[in-house]
């Protein structure tokens, strides 16, 4: 009897075959789980969303545990999307999923909606996500966590391209951790293209933390902060990081250290003295900014996913409503080009090494020019904050004319605390219309497209 294995040990030795229903049933049985979730195949993307939501609500009402999957083709092994909606996922079931989902070679999207996730599940979930060879999109909506553990999903080693954290009661403390996950002076997330933080509890304080995260992040293309509690101070902090900013003393010291290290010289080169930005020379490179070494598997995976990322960044960066088929051709041409430039151009290994200049005794860097889409709709911004955002976009426009790269293409600010007829809003809309080739959408369409 001494050699008798426990159920979880037997389950650990099971070799998954890539058939989700079979693997799930076998693993649950071996682990001693009696309530095994049912696996159902949902219709393709053309299915009526209202009917799917109604089905989710009915399953939740009945207390039924159901895992919905979408197939890439008729092969049951071609699962590309997995949805767990409206029922509590226990630790034991999460352990089973952590073993069987990585065997799905085509899995690209994973969605936990109101699934009762806990802080203790997040580290294992992050490990599982990294083990799925093609998984790029993770949605965790309606899963508030008391200990604010969402940031473990977007560290420097994260392989996710899209993360949605809507409706999770994310406050300023959680926003600080997420901002640090996006970047610090010494590390940066280099894969995340889209982050959705709408319908949360982020105030000006949290917005400042997110802005700090954007300071050295050069991969994020789309950020949604709609339906929060951000006012003028938060809008100003976000605007500051999108235009030229001066380095803090500790950043100047680190910049000089990095310059000497990269050039092999005893002294760093002096900054040119000029009143306008120099060419960024491809400084807005997605995927080459973390000074930490990237592991080999992450690099190979990023190469495999580049085509998928380009397609998805088009949806996330410029209100791409592909479900309606609007302007697909112009969208592909414009925004695949923008993203391809960000990925393929050579650039410095750290944003602190971007070309800068001296002004009034300060070292100035060009700011974040990678972010293409920013959603600040349904907040508490007045004309004061709006002016700061207008100044940031105007500055990016001037830099672009002087050889700068990219910058905001879409900025959503409707339903804030300023009149719809204010002059500043009209000026901002006119400027953005010049930068964005797509016709303006209605507010409802914009909400749906900016928060995929």
CSV table of C-alpha atoms in Angstrom, one decimal:
chain,number,residue,atom,x,y,z
A,1,UNK,CA,0.0,0.0,0.0
A,2,UNK,CA,3.0,2.3,0.4
A,3,UNK,CA,3.4,2.6,-3.4
A,4,UNK,CA,-0.3,3.5,-4.0
A,5,UNK,CA,-0.5,6.8,-5.8
A,6,UNK,CA,-2.9,9.6,-4.8
A,7,UNK,CA,-5.6,10.6,-7.5
A,8,UNK,CA,-3.8,13.9,-8.3
A,9,UNK,CA,-0.5,12.0,-8.9
A,10,UNK,CA,-2.2,9.6,-11.3
A,11,UNK,CA,-3.8,12.6,-13.1
A,12,UNK,CA,-0.4,14.3,-13.3
A,13,UNK,CA,1.0,11.3,-15.2
A,14,UNK,CA,-1.9,11.3,-17.8
A,15,UNK,CA,-0.8,12.2,-21.3
A,16,UNK,CA,-3.3,14.5,-23.0
A,17,UNK,CA,-4.3,13.7,-26.6
A,18,UNK,CA,-5.6,17.1,-27.7
A,19,UNK,CA,-9.3,16.2,-27.6
A,20,UNK,CA,-10.6,18.5,-24.9
A,21,UNK,CA,-13.7,16.6,-24.0
A,22,UNK,CA,-11.8,13.3,-23.7
A,23,UNK,CA,-8.9,14.8,-21.8
A,24,UNK,CA,-11.1,16.8,-19.4
A,25,UNK,CA,-13.2,13.7,-18.6
A,26,UNK,CA,-10.2,11.5,-18.0
A,27,UNK,CA,-8.4,14.0,-15.9
A,28,UNK,CA,-11.4,14.8,-13.8
A,29,UNK,CA,-12.0,11.1,-13.2
A,30,UNK,CA,-8.4,10.4,-12.3
A,31,UNK,CA,-8.4,13.4,-9.9
A,32,UNK,CA,-11.6,12.2,-8.2
A,33,UNK,CA,-13.7,15.1,-9.5
A,34,UNK,CA,-17.3,13.9,-9.7
A,35,UNK,CA,-18.9,17.1,-11.2
A,36,UNK,CA,-17.3,17.2,-14.7
A,37,UNK,CA,-18.0,20.3,-16.8
A,38,UNK,CA,-19.8,19.6,-20.1
A,39,UNK,CA,-18.0,20.6,-23.3
A,40,UNK,CA,-20.1,22.2,-26.1
A,41,UNK,CA,-19.2,23.5,-29.5
A,42,UNK,CA,-20.5,27.0,-30.1
A,43,UNK,CA,-21.4,28.3,-33.6
A,44,UNK,CA,-18.7,30.2,-35.5
A,45,UNK,CA,-18.2,33.9,-35.1
A,46,UNK,CA,-21.3,34.6,-37.2
A,47,UNK,CA,-23.5,33.4,-34.4
A,48,UNK,CA,-26.0,35.7,-32.8
A,49,UNK,CA,-24.3,37.2,-29.7
A,50,UNK,CA,-27.6,37.7,-28.0
A,51,UNK,CA,-28.5,34.1,-28.2
A,52,UNK,CA,-25.1,33.1,-26.8
A,53,UNK,CA,-25.5,35.5,-23.8
A,54,UNK,CA,-29.0,34.1,-23.2
A,55,UNK,CA,-27.6,30.6,-23.2
A,56,UNK,CA,-24.9,31.6,-20.7
A,57,UNK,CA,-27.5,33.1,-18.4
A,58,UNK,CA,-29.6,30.0,-18.6
A,59,UNK,CA,-26.7,27.8,-17.8
A,60,UNK,CA,-25.8,30.0,-14.8
A,61,UNK,CA,-29.3,29.9,-13.5
A,62,UNK,CA,-29.4,26.2,-13.7
A,63,UNK,CA,-25.9,26.0,-12.0
A,64,UNK,CA,-24.6,24.0,-15.0
A,65,UNK,CA,-20.9,23.8,-15.5
A,66,UNK,CA,-20.3,24.2,-19.2
A,67,UNK,CA,-17.1,24.8,-21.2
A,68,UNK,CA,-17.9,26.3,-24.6
A,69,UNK,CA,-15.4,25.9,-27.4
A,70,UNK,CA,-15.1,27.2,-31.0
A,71,UNK,CA,-13.5,25.1,-33.6
A,72,UNK,CA,-11.2,26.4,-36.4
A,73,UNK,CA,-12.6,23.7,-38.7
A,74,UNK,CA,-14.5,20.4,-38.5
A,75,UNK,CA,-11.6,18.7,-36.7
A,76,UNK,CA,-12.4,18.3,-32.9
A,77,UNK,CA,-8.7,18.9,-32.3
A,78,UNK,CA,-8.9,22.4,-33.9
A,79,UNK,CA,-10.3,24.2,-30.8
A,80,UNK,CA,-9.3,27.9,-31.2
A,81,UNK,CA,-11.4,29.5,-28.5
A,82,UNK,CA,-12.4,28.4,-25.0
A,83,UNK,CA,-15.1,30.1,-22.9
A,84,UNK,CA,-16.0,29.5,-19.2
A,85,UNK,CA,-18.9,31.8,-18.4
A,86,UNK,CA,-21.1,32.3,-15.3
A,87,UNK,CA,-20.0,29.4,-13.1
A,88,UNK,CA,-17.4,29.2,-10.3
A,89,UNK,CA,-14.2,27.5,-11.4
A,90,UNK,CA,-12.8,25.6,-8.4
A,91,UNK,CA,-9.1,25.1,-7.8
A,92,UNK,CA,-9.4,21.4,-8.8
A,93,UNK,CA,-11.0,22.2,-12.1
A,94,UNK,CA,-8.4,24.9,-12.7
A,95,UNK,CA,-5.7,22.4,-12.1
A,96,UNK,CA,-7.2,20.1,-14.7
A,97,UNK,CA,-7.5,23.0,-17.2
A,98,UNK,CA,-3.8,23.9,-16.6
A,99,UNK,CA,-2.9,20.4,-17.8
A,100,UNK,CA,-5.2,19.8,-20.7
A,101,UNK,CA,-5.4,23.3,-22.4
A,102,UNK,CA,-1.7,23.5,-23.4
A,103,UNK,CA,-2.3,20.4,-25.5
A,104,UNK,CA,-4.7,22.4,-27.7
A,105,UNK,CA,-2.3,23.4,-30.5
A,106,UNK,CA,-4.7,25.9,-32.1
A,107,UNK,CA,-6.0,27.6,-29.0
A,108,UNK,CA,-5.7,31.4,-29.4
A,109,UNK,CA,-8.4,32.8,-27.1
A,110,UNK,CA,-9.3,32.0,-23.5
A,111,UNK,CA,-12.2,33.7,-21.7
A,112,UNK,CA,-13.2,33.5,-18.1
A,113,UNK,CA,-16.3,35.6,-17.5
A,114,UNK,CA,-17.6,35.8,-13.9
A,115,UNK,CA,-15.9,32.5,-13.1
A,116,UNK,CA,-15.1,33.2,-9.4
A,117,UNK,CA,-11.3,33.2,-9.9
A,118,UNK,CA,-9.1,33.8,-6.9
A,119,UNK,CA,-5.7,35.4,-6.3
A,120,UNK,CA,-4.1,32.0,-5.7
A,121,UNK,CA,-5.2,30.8,-9.2
A,122,UNK,CA,-3.4,33.6,-11.1
A,123,UNK,CA,0.2,32.5,-11.0
A,124,UNK,CA,-0.7,29.0,-12.2
A,125,UNK,CA,-3.0,30.6,-14.9
A,126,UNK,CA,-0.1,32.7,-16.1
A,127,UNK,CA,2.1,29.6,-16.3
A,128,UNK,CA,-0.5,27.8,-18.2
A,129,UNK,CA,-1.0,30.7,-20.7
A,130,UNK,CA,2.7,30.7,-21.4
A,131,UNK,CA,2.6,26.9,-22.1
A,132,UNK,CA,-0.1,27.3,-24.8
A,133,UNK,CA,1.9,27.6,-28.0
A,134,UNK,CA,-0.6,30.0,-29.8
A,135,UNK,CA,-2.6,31.5,-27.1
A,136,UNK,CA,-2.4,35.3,-27.4
A,137,UNK,CA,-5.8,36.6,-26.0
A,138,UNK,CA,-7.0,36.3,-22.4
A,139,UNK,CA,-10.2,37.8,-21.0
A,140,UNK,CA,-10.9,37.8,-17.3
A,141,UNK,CA,-14.0,39.9,-16.8
A,142,UNK,CA,-16.2,40.0,-13.8
A,143,UNK,CA,-13.5,38.4,-11.5
A,144,UNK,CA,-12.6,40.9,-8.8
A,145,UNK,CA,-9.5,39.9,-6.8
A,146,UNK,CA,-9.0,41.2,-3.3
A,147,UNK,CA,-5.2,41.0,-3.5
A,148,UNK,CA,-5.0,42.6,-7.0
A,149,UNK,CA,-3.0,39.8,-8.6
A,150,UNK,CA,-3.8,40.6,-12.2
A,151,UNK,CA,-0.3,42.1,-12.7
A,152,UNK,CA,1.3,38.7,-12.7
A,153,UNK,CA,-0.1,38.2,-16.2
A,154,UNK,CA,1.7,41.1,-17.8
A,155,UNK,CA,5.3,40.9,-16.4
A,156,UNK,CA,8.3,41.1,-18.7
A,157,UNK,CA,8.1,37.3,-19.4
A,158,UNK,CA,4.4,37.4,-20.4
A,159,UNK,CA,3.5,36.1,-23.9
A,160,UNK,CA,0.0,37.6,-24.1
A,161,UNK,CA,-0.9,40.1,-26.8
A,162,UNK,CA,-4.3,41.0,-25.6
A,163,UNK,CA,-5.6,41.2,-22.0
A,164,UNK,CA,-9.1,42.3,-21.0
A,165,UNK,CA,-9.8,43.0,-17.3
A,166,UNK,CA,-13.1,44.8,-17.5
A,167,UNK,CA,-15.5,45.0,-14.6
A,168,UNK,CA,-13.0,43.7,-12.0
A,169,UNK,CA,-13.2,46.4,-9.3
A,170,UNK,CA,-9.6,47.4,-10.2
A,171,UNK,CA,-8.7,50.3,-7.9
A,172,UNK,CA,-5.6,52.6,-7.7
A,173,UNK,CA,-3.5,50.0,-5.9
A,174,UNK,CA,-4.2,47.4,-8.6
A,175,UNK,CA,-3.5,50.1,-11.2
A,176,UNK,CA,-0.1,50.7,-9.7
A,177,UNK,CA,0.8,47.0,-9.9
A,178,UNK,CA,-0.4,46.9,-13.5
A,179,UNK,CA,1.6,50.0,-14.4
A,180,UNK,CA,4.7,48.4,-13.0
A,181,UNK,CA,3.9,45.3,-15.1
A,182,UNK,CA,3.8,47.4,-18.2
A,183,UNK,CA,7.2,48.8,-17.5
A,184,UNK,CA,9.7,50.1,-15.0
A,185,UNK,CA,13.1,51.7,-15.6
A,186,UNK,CA,14.7,48.3,-15.5
A,187,UNK,CA,12.1,46.0,-17.2
A,188,UNK,CA,9.3,46.1,-19.6
A,189,UNK,CA,6.5,43.9,-21.0
A,190,UNK,CA,7.4,43.4,-24.7
A,191,UNK,CA,4.5,41.4,-26.1
A,192,UNK,CA,1.2,43.0,-24.9
A,193,UNK,CA,-0.5,44.9,-27.7
A,194,UNK,CA,-3.9,45.6,-26.1
A,195,UNK,CA,-5.0,46.2,-22.5
A,196,UNK,CA,-8.6,46.8,-21.5
A,197,UNK,CA,-9.2,48.3,-18.0
A,198,UNK,CA,-12.7,49.8,-18.6
A,199,UNK,CA,-15.6,49.6,-16.1
A,200,UNK,CA,-13.3,49.7,-13.1
A,201,UNK,CA,-12.6,52.1,-10.2
A,202,UNK,CA,-9.4,53.8,-11.4
A,203,UNK,CA,-9.0,57.5,-10.3
A,204,UNK,CA,-6.4,60.1,-11.1
A,205,UNK,CA,-4.0,58.3,-8.8
A,206,UNK,CA,-4.3,55.1,-10.7
A,207,UNK,CA,-4.1,56.9,-14.1
A,208,UNK,CA,-0.8,58.4,-13.0
A,209,UNK,CA,0.5,54.8,-12.2
A,210,UNK,CA,-0.7,53.6,-15.7
A,211,UNK,CA,1.1,56.6,-17.2
A,212,UNK,CA,4.3,55.7,-15.5
A,213,UNK,CA,3.9,52.2,-17.0
A,214,UNK,CA,3.6,53.8,-20.5
A,215,UNK,CA,6.8,55.8,-19.9
A,216,UNK,CA,9.1,52.9,-20.9
A,217,UNK,CA,6.7,50.5,-22.5
A,218,UNK,CA,7.2,50.4,-26.3
A,219,UNK,CA,4.8,47.5,-27.3
A,220,UNK,CA,1.3,48.5,-26.1
A,221,UNK,CA,-0.8,49.8,-29.1
A,222,UNK,CA,-4.2,50.1,-27.5
A,223,UNK,CA,-5.3,51.0,-23.9
A,224,UNK,CA,-8.9,51.4,-22.7
A,225,UNK,CA,-9.6,53.3,-19.5
A,226,UNK,CA,-13.2,54.0,-20.3
A,227,UNK,CA,-15.9,54.0,-17.6
A,228,UNK,CA,-13.6,54.8,-14.7
A,229,UNK,CA,-13.2,57.8,-12.4
A,230,UNK,CA,-10.3,59.7,-14.1
A,231,UNK,CA,-10.3,63.5,-14.0
A,232,UNK,CA,-8.1,66.3,-15.2
A,233,UNK,CA,-5.0,65.3,-13.2
A,234,UNK,CA,-5.1,61.7,-14.6
A,235,UNK,CA,-5.6,63.0,-18.2
A,236,UNK,CA,-2.7,65.4,-17.8
A,237,UNK,CA,-0.4,62.6,-16.5
A,238,UNK,CA,-1.3,60.4,-19.5
A,239,UNK,CA,-0.8,63.4,-21.9
A,240,UNK,CA,2.6,64.1,-20.4
A,241,UNK,CA,4.0,60.7,-21.2
A,242,UNK,CA,2.7,60.9,-24.8
A,243,UNK,CA,4.9,63.9,-25.6
A,244,UNK,CA,8.5,64.9,-24.9
A,245,UNK,CA,9.3,64.6,-21.2
A,246,UNK,CA,12.4,65.4,-19.1
A,247,UNK,CA,14.3,62.6,-17.4
A,248,UNK,CA,14.5,62.3,-13.6
A,249,UNK,CA,17.9,62.3,-12.1
A,250,UNK,CA,17.9,58.5,-11.5
A,251,UNK,CA,16.9,58.1,-15.2
A,252,UNK,CA,19.7,60.3,-16.4
A,253,UNK,CA,22.2,58.2,-14.4
A,254,UNK,CA,20.8,55.0,-15.8
A,255,UNK,CA,20.8,56.4,-19.3
A,256,UNK,CA,24.5,57.3,-19.1
A,257,UNK,CA,25.3,53.9,-17.7
A,258,UNK,CA,23.5,52.2,-20.5
A,259,UNK,CA,25.2,54.4,-23.1
A,260,UNK,CA,28.7,53.6,-21.7
A,261,UNK,CA,27.7,49.9,-21.6
A,262,UNK,CA,26.4,49.8,-25.2
A,263,UNK,CA,29.3,51.9,-26.7
A,264,UNK,CA,32.1,50.4,-24.7
A,265,UNK,CA,33.3,54.0,-23.9
A,266,UNK,CA,34.4,55.5,-20.6
A,267,UNK,CA,32.1,58.4,-21.0
A,268,UNK,CA,28.6,58.8,-22.5
A,269,UNK,CA,28.1,61.1,-25.5
A,270,UNK,CA,26.7,64.5,-24.7
A,271,UNK,CA,23.1,65.2,-25.6
A,272,UNK,CA,22.6,67.6,-28.6
A,273,UNK,CA,21.3,71.0,-27.6
A,274,UNK,CA,18.2,71.7,-29.6
A,275,UNK,CA,14.7,72.8,-29.1
A,276,UNK,CA,12.9,70.1,-31.1
A,277,UNK,CA,12.9,66.3,-31.2
A,278,UNK,CA,15.3,64.3,-33.3
A,279,UNK,CA,14.2,61.4,-35.4
A,280,UNK,CA,13.2,58.5,-33.3
A,281,UNK,CA,15.1,56.2,-35.6
A,282,UNK,CA,12.7,53.3,-35.1
A,283,UNK,CA,12.6,53.8,-31.3
A,284,UNK,CA,9.0,52.6,-31.2
A,285,UNK,CA,9.8,49.0,-31.6
A,286,UNK,CA,7.5,46.4,-30.1
A,287,UNK,CA,9.4,43.5,-28.7
A,288,UNK,CA,12.9,44.8,-28.1
A,289,UNK,CA,12.8,46.9,-25.0
A,290,UNK,CA,13.2,44.8,-22.0
A,291,UNK,CA,16.8,44.8,-20.8
A,292,UNK,CA,16.1,41.4,-19.2
A,293,UNK,CA,17.0,38.4,-21.3
A,294,UNK,CA,14.1,36.9,-23.2
A,295,UNK,CA,13.9,33.1,-23.0
A,296,UNK,CA,14.3,31.3,-26.3
A,297,UNK,CA,10.8,29.8,-26.3
A,298,UNK,CA,9.2,33.2,-26.0
A,299,UNK,CA,11.2,34.5,-28.9
A,300,UNK,CA,10.2,31.6,-31.2
A,301,UNK,CA,6.6,31.9,-30.1
A,302,UNK,CA,6.6,35.6,-30.9
A,303,UNK,CA,7.8,34.9,-34.4
A,304,UNK,CA,5.1,32.3,-34.9
A,305,UNK,CA,2.4,34.7,-33.7
A,306,UNK,CA,3.5,37.8,-35.5
A,307,UNK,CA,0.9,37.3,-38.3
A,308,UNK,CA,-1.9,36.8,-35.7
A,309,UNK,CA,-0.7,39.8,-33.7
A,310,UNK,CA,-0.8,42.0,-36.8
A,311,UNK,CA,-4.4,41.0,-37.5
A,312,UNK,CA,-5.5,41.5,-34.0
A,313,UNK,CA,-3.7,44.8,-33.5
A,314,UNK,CA,-5.8,46.1,-36.3
A,315,UNK,CA,-8.9,45.4,-34.3
A,316,UNK,CA,-7.6,46.9,-31.1
A,317,UNK,CA,-5.7,50.0,-32.3
A,318,UNK,CA,-8.1,51.9,-34.5
A,319,UNK,CA,-11.7,50.9,-33.8
A,320,UNK,CA,-11.6,48.0,-36.2
A,321,UNK,CA,-15.1,46.6,-36.2
A,322,UNK,CA,-14.4,43.6,-38.5
A,323,UNK,CA,-17.6,41.9,-37.5
A,324,UNK,CA,-19.4,44.6,-39.4
A,325,UNK,CA,-16.9,44.4,-42.3
A,326,UNK,CA,-16.4,48.2,-42.3
A,327,UNK,CA,-13.5,49.5,-44.3
A,328,UNK,CA,-11.5,46.2,-44.0
A,329,UNK,CA,-9.3,47.1,-46.9
A,330,UNK,CA,-8.1,50.5,-45.8
A,331,UNK,CA,-7.7,49.2,-42.2
A,332,UNK,CA,-5.4,46.4,-43.4
A,333,UNK,CA,-3.3,48.7,-45.4
A,334,UNK,CA,-2.9,51.4,-42.8
A,335,UNK,CA,-2.6,49.6,-39.6
A,336,UNK,CA,-0.7,46.5,-40.6
A,337,UNK,CA,1.8,48.9,-42.0
A,338,UNK,CA,1.9,50.8,-38.6
A,339,UNK,CA,2.4,47.6,-36.7
A,340,UNK,CA,4.9,46.1,-39.1
A,341,UNK,CA,7.1,49.2,-38.8
A,342,UNK,CA,7.0,48.9,-35.0
A,343,UNK,CA,8.0,45.3,-35.1
A,344,UNK,CA,10.6,45.3,-37.9
A,345,UNK,CA,12.5,48.5,-37.6
A,346,UNK,CA,15.8,48.2,-35.7
A,347,UNK,CA,16.1,50.4,-32.5
A,348,UNK,CA,17.7,50.8,-29.2
A,349,UNK,CA,17.5,47.9,-26.7
A,350,UNK,CA,16.0,50.3,-24.0
A,351,UNK,CA,13.9,53.4,-24.4
A,352,UNK,CA,16.3,55.3,-22.2
A,353,UNK,CA,18.7,55.0,-25.2
A,354,UNK,CA,16.3,56.8,-27.6
A,355,UNK,CA,17.8,59.9,-29.2
A,356,UNK,CA,17.2,62.9,-27.0
A,357,UNK,CA,18.3,66.5,-26.5
A,358,UNK,CA,19.1,69.0,-23.8
A,359,UNK,CA,16.8,71.8,-22.9
A,360,UNK,CA,17.3,74.2,-19.9
A,361,UNK,CA,19.8,71.8,-18.4
A,362,UNK,CA,17.4,68.8,-18.7
A,363,UNK,CA,17.7,65.7,-20.9
A,364,UNK,CA,14.5,65.4,-22.9
A,365,UNK,CA,13.2,62.2,-24.6
A,366,UNK,CA,10.5,62.1,-27.3
A,367,UNK,CA,7.9,60.2,-25.2
A,368,UNK,CA,5.7,57.2,-26.0
A,369,UNK,CA,4.9,57.2,-29.7
A,370,UNK,CA,3.8,53.6,-29.9
A,371,UNK,CA,0.3,53.9,-28.4
A,372,UNK,CA,-2.1,54.2,-31.2
A,373,UNK,CA,-5.5,54.0,-29.4
A,374,UNK,CA,-6.5,55.5,-26.1
A,375,UNK,CA,-10.1,55.3,-24.7
A,376,UNK,CA,-10.9,57.7,-21.9
A,377,UNK,CA,-14.7,57.8,-22.6
A,378,UNK,CA,-17.1,58.0,-19.6
A,379,UNK,CA,-14.8,59.5,-17.1
A,380,UNK,CA,-14.7,62.9,-15.3
A,381,UNK,CA,-12.4,65.0,-17.5
A,382,UNK,CA,-13.1,68.7,-18.0
A,383,UNK,CA,-11.9,71.1,-20.6
A,384,UNK,CA,-8.7,71.5,-18.6
A,385,UNK,CA,-7.7,67.9,-19.0
A,386,UNK,CA,-9.0,68.0,-22.6
A,387,UNK,CA,-6.5,70.8,-23.4
A,388,UNK,CA,-3.7,68.7,-22.1
A,389,UNK,CA,-4.7,65.9,-24.4
A,390,UNK,CA,-5.0,68.2,-27.3
A,391,UNK,CA,-1.5,69.6,-26.6
A,392,UNK,CA,-0.1,66.0,-26.6
A,393,UNK,CA,-1.7,65.2,-30.0
A,394,UNK,CA,-0.5,68.5,-31.4
A,395,UNK,CA,3.0,67.8,-30.2
A,396,UNK,CA,2.9,64.3,-31.8
A,397,UNK,CA,1.7,65.8,-35.0
A,398,UNK,CA,4.7,68.2,-35.0
A,399,UNK,CA,7.1,65.4,-34.2
A,400,UNK,CA,5.7,63.3,-37.0
A,401,UNK,CA,6.3,66.1,-39.5
A,402,UNK,CA,9.9,66.3,-38.2
A,403,UNK,CA,10.6,62.6,-38.8
A,404,UNK,CA,8.9,61.2,-35.7
A,405,UNK,CA,7.0,57.9,-35.8
A,406,UNK,CA,3.3,57.1,-35.3
A,407,UNK,CA,1.6,58.4,-32.2
A,408,UNK,CA,-2.1,58.4,-31.3
A,409,UNK,CA,-4.5,57.7,-34.1
A,410,UNK,CA,-7.6,57.5,-32.1
A,411,UNK,CA,-8.5,59.1,-28.8
A,412,UNK,CA,-12.0,58.6,-27.3
A,413,UNK,CA,-13.2,61.2,-24.8
A,414,UNK,CA,-16.9,61.4,-25.2
A,415,UNK,CA,-19.3,61.5,-22.2
A,416,UNK,CA,-16.9,63.3,-19.9
A,417,UNK,CA,-17.4,66.5,-17.9
A,418,UNK,CA,-17.3,69.1,-20.7
A,419,UNK,CA,-20.0,70.2,-23.1
A,420,UNK,CA,-20.1,68.5,-26.5
A,421,UNK,CA,-20.0,71.9,-28.1
A,422,UNK,CA,-16.7,73.1,-26.5
A,423,UNK,CA,-14.1,74.5,-28.8
A,424,UNK,CA,-11.2,72.3,-27.5
A,425,UNK,CA,-13.2,69.2,-28.3
A,426,UNK,CA,-13.8,70.4,-31.9
A,427,UNK,CA,-10.1,71.1,-32.3
A,428,UNK,CA,-9.1,67.7,-31.0
A,429,UNK,CA,-11.7,65.9,-33.2
A,430,UNK,CA,-10.5,67.8,-36.3
A,431,UNK,CA,-6.8,67.0,-35.6
A,432,UNK,CA,-7.6,63.3,-35.0
A,433,UNK,CA,-9.6,63.1,-38.2
A,434,UNK,CA,-6.5,64.1,-40.1
A,435,UNK,CA,-4.5,61.3,-38.3
A,436,UNK,CA,-7.2,58.6,-38.5
A,437,UNK,CA,-8.2,57.5,-42.1
A,438,UNK,CA,-11.4,55.8,-40.9
A,439,UNK,CA,-14.7,57.6,-40.7
A,440,UNK,CA,-15.9,58.3,-37.1
A,441,UNK,CA,-18.1,55.7,-35.5
A,442,UNK,CA,-21.1,56.2,-33.3
A,443,UNK,CA,-20.5,56.1,-29.6
A,444,UNK,CA,-22.0,52.6,-29.4
A,445,UNK,CA,-19.9,51.3,-32.2
A,446,UNK,CA,-16.8,52.9,-30.7
A,447,UNK,CA,-17.4,51.3,-27.3
A,448,UNK,CA,-17.8,47.9,-28.9
A,449,UNK,CA,-14.7,48.2,-31.1
A,450,UNK,CA,-12.4,49.8,-28.6
A,451,UNK,CA,-13.1,47.2,-25.9
A,452,UNK,CA,-12.9,43.9,-27.9
